[in-house]
Structures are given as structure tokens and as C-alpha cells.
XYZ file of C-alpha atoms in Angstrom:
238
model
C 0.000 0.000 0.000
C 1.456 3.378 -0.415
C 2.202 6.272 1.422
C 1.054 9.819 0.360
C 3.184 13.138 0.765
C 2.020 16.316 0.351
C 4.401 18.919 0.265
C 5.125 22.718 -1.185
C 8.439 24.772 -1.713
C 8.416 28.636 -2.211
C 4.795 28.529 -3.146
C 4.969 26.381 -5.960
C 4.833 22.914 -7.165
C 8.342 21.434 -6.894
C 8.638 17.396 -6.586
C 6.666 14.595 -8.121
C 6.995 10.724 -9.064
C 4.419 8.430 -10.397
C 3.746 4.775 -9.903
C 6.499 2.330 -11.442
C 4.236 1.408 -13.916
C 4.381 4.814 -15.377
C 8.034 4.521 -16.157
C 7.765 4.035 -19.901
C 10.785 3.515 -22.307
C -4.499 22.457 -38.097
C -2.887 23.354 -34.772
C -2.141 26.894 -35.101
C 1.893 27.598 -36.385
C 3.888 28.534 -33.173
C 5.484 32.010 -33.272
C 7.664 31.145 -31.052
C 10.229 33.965 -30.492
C 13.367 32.831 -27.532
C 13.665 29.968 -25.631
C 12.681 30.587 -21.759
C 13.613 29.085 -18.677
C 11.153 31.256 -16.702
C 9.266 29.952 -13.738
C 12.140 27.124 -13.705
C 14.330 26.481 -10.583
C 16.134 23.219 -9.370
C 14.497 21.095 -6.534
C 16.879 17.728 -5.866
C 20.487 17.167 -5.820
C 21.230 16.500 -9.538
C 24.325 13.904 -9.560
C 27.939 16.018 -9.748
C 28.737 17.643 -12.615
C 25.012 17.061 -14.363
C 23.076 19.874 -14.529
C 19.907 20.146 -16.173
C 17.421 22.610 -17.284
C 14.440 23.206 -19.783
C 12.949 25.797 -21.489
C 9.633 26.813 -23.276
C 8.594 29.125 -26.136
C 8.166 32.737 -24.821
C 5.249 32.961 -27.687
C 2.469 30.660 -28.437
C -0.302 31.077 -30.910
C -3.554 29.606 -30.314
C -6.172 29.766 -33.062
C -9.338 31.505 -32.162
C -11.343 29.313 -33.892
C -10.073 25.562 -32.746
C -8.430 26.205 -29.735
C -5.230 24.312 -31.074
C -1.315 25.428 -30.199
C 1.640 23.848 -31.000
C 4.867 24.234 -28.748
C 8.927 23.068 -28.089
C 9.743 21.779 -24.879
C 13.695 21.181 -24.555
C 15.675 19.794 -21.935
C 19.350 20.349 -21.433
C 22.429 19.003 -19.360
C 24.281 22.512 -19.192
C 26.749 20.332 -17.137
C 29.749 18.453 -18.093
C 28.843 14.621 -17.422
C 26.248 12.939 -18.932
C 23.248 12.560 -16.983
C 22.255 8.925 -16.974
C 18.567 7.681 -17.479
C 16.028 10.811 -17.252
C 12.698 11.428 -18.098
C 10.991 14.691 -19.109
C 7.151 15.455 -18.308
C 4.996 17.622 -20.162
C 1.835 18.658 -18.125
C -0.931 20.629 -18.859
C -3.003 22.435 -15.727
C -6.334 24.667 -15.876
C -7.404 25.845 -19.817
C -3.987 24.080 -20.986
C -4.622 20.818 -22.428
C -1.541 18.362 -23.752
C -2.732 16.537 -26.517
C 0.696 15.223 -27.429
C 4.063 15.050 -27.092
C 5.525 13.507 -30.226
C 7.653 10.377 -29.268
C 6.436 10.633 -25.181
C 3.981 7.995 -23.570
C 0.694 9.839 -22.525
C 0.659 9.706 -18.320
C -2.395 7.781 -17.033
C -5.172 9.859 -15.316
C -5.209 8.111 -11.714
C -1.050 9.072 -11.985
C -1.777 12.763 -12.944
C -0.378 15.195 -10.354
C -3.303 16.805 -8.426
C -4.893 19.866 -9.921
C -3.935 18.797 -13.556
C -5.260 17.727 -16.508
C -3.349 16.379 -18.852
C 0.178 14.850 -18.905
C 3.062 12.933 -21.167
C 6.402 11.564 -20.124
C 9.125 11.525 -22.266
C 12.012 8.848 -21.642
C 15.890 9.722 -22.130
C 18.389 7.097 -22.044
C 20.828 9.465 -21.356
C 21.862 13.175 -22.281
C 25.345 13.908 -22.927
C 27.022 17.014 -21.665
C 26.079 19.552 -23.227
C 23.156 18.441 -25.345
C 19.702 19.540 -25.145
C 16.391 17.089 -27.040
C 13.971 18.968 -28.197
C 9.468 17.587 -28.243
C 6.901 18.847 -30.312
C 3.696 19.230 -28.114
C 0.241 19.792 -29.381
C -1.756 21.235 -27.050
C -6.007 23.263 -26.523
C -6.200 26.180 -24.948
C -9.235 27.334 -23.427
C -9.258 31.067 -24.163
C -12.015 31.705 -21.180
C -9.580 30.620 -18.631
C -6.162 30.737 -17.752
C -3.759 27.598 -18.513
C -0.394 26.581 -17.131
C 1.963 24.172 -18.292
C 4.980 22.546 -16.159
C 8.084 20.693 -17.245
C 9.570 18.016 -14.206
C 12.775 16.521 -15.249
C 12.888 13.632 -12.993
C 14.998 10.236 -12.650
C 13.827 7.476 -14.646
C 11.583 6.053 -11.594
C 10.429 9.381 -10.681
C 11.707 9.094 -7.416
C 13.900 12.886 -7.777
C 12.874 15.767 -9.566
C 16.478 17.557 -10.229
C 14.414 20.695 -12.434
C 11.170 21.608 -12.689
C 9.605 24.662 -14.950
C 6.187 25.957 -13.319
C 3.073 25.463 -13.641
C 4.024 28.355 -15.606
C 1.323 30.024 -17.075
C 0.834 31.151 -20.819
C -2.014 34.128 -21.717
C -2.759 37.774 -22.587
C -4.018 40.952 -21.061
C -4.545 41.999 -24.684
C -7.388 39.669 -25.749
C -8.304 39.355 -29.706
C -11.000 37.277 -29.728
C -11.800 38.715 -33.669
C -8.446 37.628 -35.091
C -7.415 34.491 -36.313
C -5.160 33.385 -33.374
C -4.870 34.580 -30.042
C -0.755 35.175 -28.715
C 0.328 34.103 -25.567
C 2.918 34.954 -23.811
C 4.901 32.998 -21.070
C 5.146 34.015 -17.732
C 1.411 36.190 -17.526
C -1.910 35.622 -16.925
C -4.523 35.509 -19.304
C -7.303 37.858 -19.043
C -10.297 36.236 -20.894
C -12.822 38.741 -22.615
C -15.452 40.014 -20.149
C -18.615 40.260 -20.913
C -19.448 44.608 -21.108
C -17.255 46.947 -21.796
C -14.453 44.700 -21.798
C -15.343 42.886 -24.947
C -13.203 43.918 -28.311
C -15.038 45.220 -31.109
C -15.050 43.492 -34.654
C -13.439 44.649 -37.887
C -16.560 46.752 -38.983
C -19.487 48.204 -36.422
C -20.081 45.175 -35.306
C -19.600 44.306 -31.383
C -19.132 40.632 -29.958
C -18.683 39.638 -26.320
C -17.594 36.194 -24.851
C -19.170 35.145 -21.829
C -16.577 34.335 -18.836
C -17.262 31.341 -16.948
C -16.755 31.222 -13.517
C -13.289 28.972 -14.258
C -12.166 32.015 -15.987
C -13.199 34.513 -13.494
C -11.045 33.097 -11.110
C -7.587 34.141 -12.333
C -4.321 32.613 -10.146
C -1.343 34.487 -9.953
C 1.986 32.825 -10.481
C 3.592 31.534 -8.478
C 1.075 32.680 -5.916
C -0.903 30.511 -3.737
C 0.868 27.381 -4.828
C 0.003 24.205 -6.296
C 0.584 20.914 -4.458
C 1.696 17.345 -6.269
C 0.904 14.297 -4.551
C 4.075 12.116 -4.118
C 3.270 8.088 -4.759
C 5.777 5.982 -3.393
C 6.021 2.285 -3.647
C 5.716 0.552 0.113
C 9.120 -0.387 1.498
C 10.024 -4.156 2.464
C 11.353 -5.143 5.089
């Protein structure tokens, strides 16, 4: 039977590992712009002389019409040994959905961290000093409410979490719901359209408003309150 941990660092989500049965071997174009680390920080003792990292697009595009994105998620050993058996996971929290994360396993729902919604894990044999691997994720965005998204690079069994990015969250204070795509940028808040003066007029004299649900009303500040991840470990033997 196992035992269940609850714990929080600085706010935030920081250490995770899922049960050993998890440890597996149009979207709209992404405008990228840089690579970010933001919202990243390290959490366990990585072995000596790994260190490892990941970044996310500081730009997403999410079409207005389908609610598809498209994304890069990299990992990299900045160190200068090779890191051993690692896994990357790709998780999607609030109006963030993950879809897919071309050549990761999709993370079963009962081994979802708590508060999320969506998850893939991403197996690396090993990554040499140096070197970075690089995922395409497809993703949904809910434009009525906000959406985070959080990179863990843990040990094969899950057991460490040497980096972890967010829940960061992607969104806009500049809403376009009249435009093709919406941008999002890392690191903010989205502000959905309110209904009222809030809403954005239309190319012509026409005037549209989007309703905002109570999810959306409820907007979370990074890095605020703090999100918890339950911790599964497997029951020790005597």
C-alpha cells in the first residue's frame, strides 16, 4: 500500500513521481520567439557535474477558432557529465490541455499530479554534456480561462525531480478574440474577454462579447498561492 506526501516549496509545485508502472521507455503555427527558462528552478540534488534545465517558447499562438497550439519543450544538461537515465514530463493544468508530445507515452489519469489535466512523459536514455532534445507538443487552450503548463525533469523512476519549470502560465491581457489566433505569452496571466465593456469590437461596427465562466473569473497568480503534487511511493520491504 502506499504512502502519500504532500508537500510545497516557495509557493509552488516542486517534486513529483508516479507509480512504477508509469516509467515508460491544423494546430495553429507557433510564433515562437526565444527559448525561456522562466518559472524554472532546481528542486533535488542533480548527480555532480550534471546539470539540467528546460525551457519553453516565450510565444504561443492559439487559433481563435479551434483552440489548437503547438509548442517546443527542450531539456538540457548545461553540465559536463552525462546525466544517466532521465525522463521529461509535459503537463498541462487549468485551460492548458496536452494533446501530445511527439515520441512521449501519454501519463495515465489516476497518476496525474493533483490539480492537472493532462500529462506525457518523455524517456531519455541518457543526455550527454552539453546536449539539449527537443518535443513537439500539441496542445487546446481554453481562451475563457487561464492555462499553465509545467516541465519536471525527474529520474527514470520518478523518485527525484532535479528541475522543474512551473506550472508556468501562458495568456494575454490583450485579448483578440476577432483575429485568427490569439498570442500568448509565457510568464502572464490571461485575461479572458469580459462580458461589457471589456469585450473587443469586430473589424466593422459590429460588437461581440464572450461570456466568462466562472473557471475564468477566477484568475491565479503565479507563483502565488501554490500548487501541491501528490508524491506516490512504492511501500518499502522489510
Amino acid at each position: 500500500m502506499s504512502s502519500r506526501r504532500m508537500t510545497t516549496i516557495a509557493g509552488t509545485l516542486v517534486t513529483a513521481s508516479f507509480s512504477a508502472v508509469m516509467i515508460l521507455p491544423f494546430t495553429a503555427a507557433a510564433d515562437e520567439g526565444p527559448a525561456s527558462g522562466k518559472g524554472g528552478k532546481a528542486v533535488d540534488a542533480a548527480p555532480a557535474g550534471v546539470k539540467l534545465t528546460t525551457t519553453l517558447p516565450s510565444q504561443i499562438d492559439v487559433d481563435n477558432s479551434s483552440q489548437e497550439t503547438a509548442l517546443t519543450a527542450s531539456v538540457k544538461n548545461e553540465g559536463t557529465k552525462d546525466s544517466g537515465k532521465i525522463r521529461l514530463l509535459v503537463v498541462g493544468f487549468d485551460g492548458m490541455t496536452v494533446k501530445n508530445v511527439q515520441g512521449c507515452s501519454p501519463i495515465a489519469e489516476k497518476d496525474l499530479p493533483e490539480g492537472s489535466n493532462s500529462g506525457f512523459a518523455c524517456a531519455i536514455d541518457n543526455l550527454a554534456a552539453g546536449k539539449s532534445e527537443s518535443y513537439d507538443v500539441d496542445a487546446t487552450f481554453d481562451l475563457s480561462k487561464t492555462g499553465k503548463i509545467c516541465l519536471p525533469v525527474q529520474t527514470s523512476d520518478g523518485k527525484k525531480t532535479f528541475w522543474q519549470q512551473g506550472p508556468v502560465p501562458f495568456g494575454t491581457t490583450n485579448p483578440t478574440p476577432n483575429a485568427p489566433a490569439t498570442p500568448l505569452l509565457l510568464g502572464t496571466d490571461n485575461k479572458p474577454v469580459a462580458p461589457g465593456g471589456d469585450a473587443l469590437p469586430k473589424t466593422g461596427s459590429e460588437r461581440v462579447m464572450l461570456p466568462l465562466g466562472a473557471a475564468g473569473a477566477m484568475l491565479l497568480t503565479a507563483g502565488g498561492a501554490g500548487l501541491w503534487w501528490s508524491q506516490r511511493r512504492p511501500r518499502q520491504t522489510d
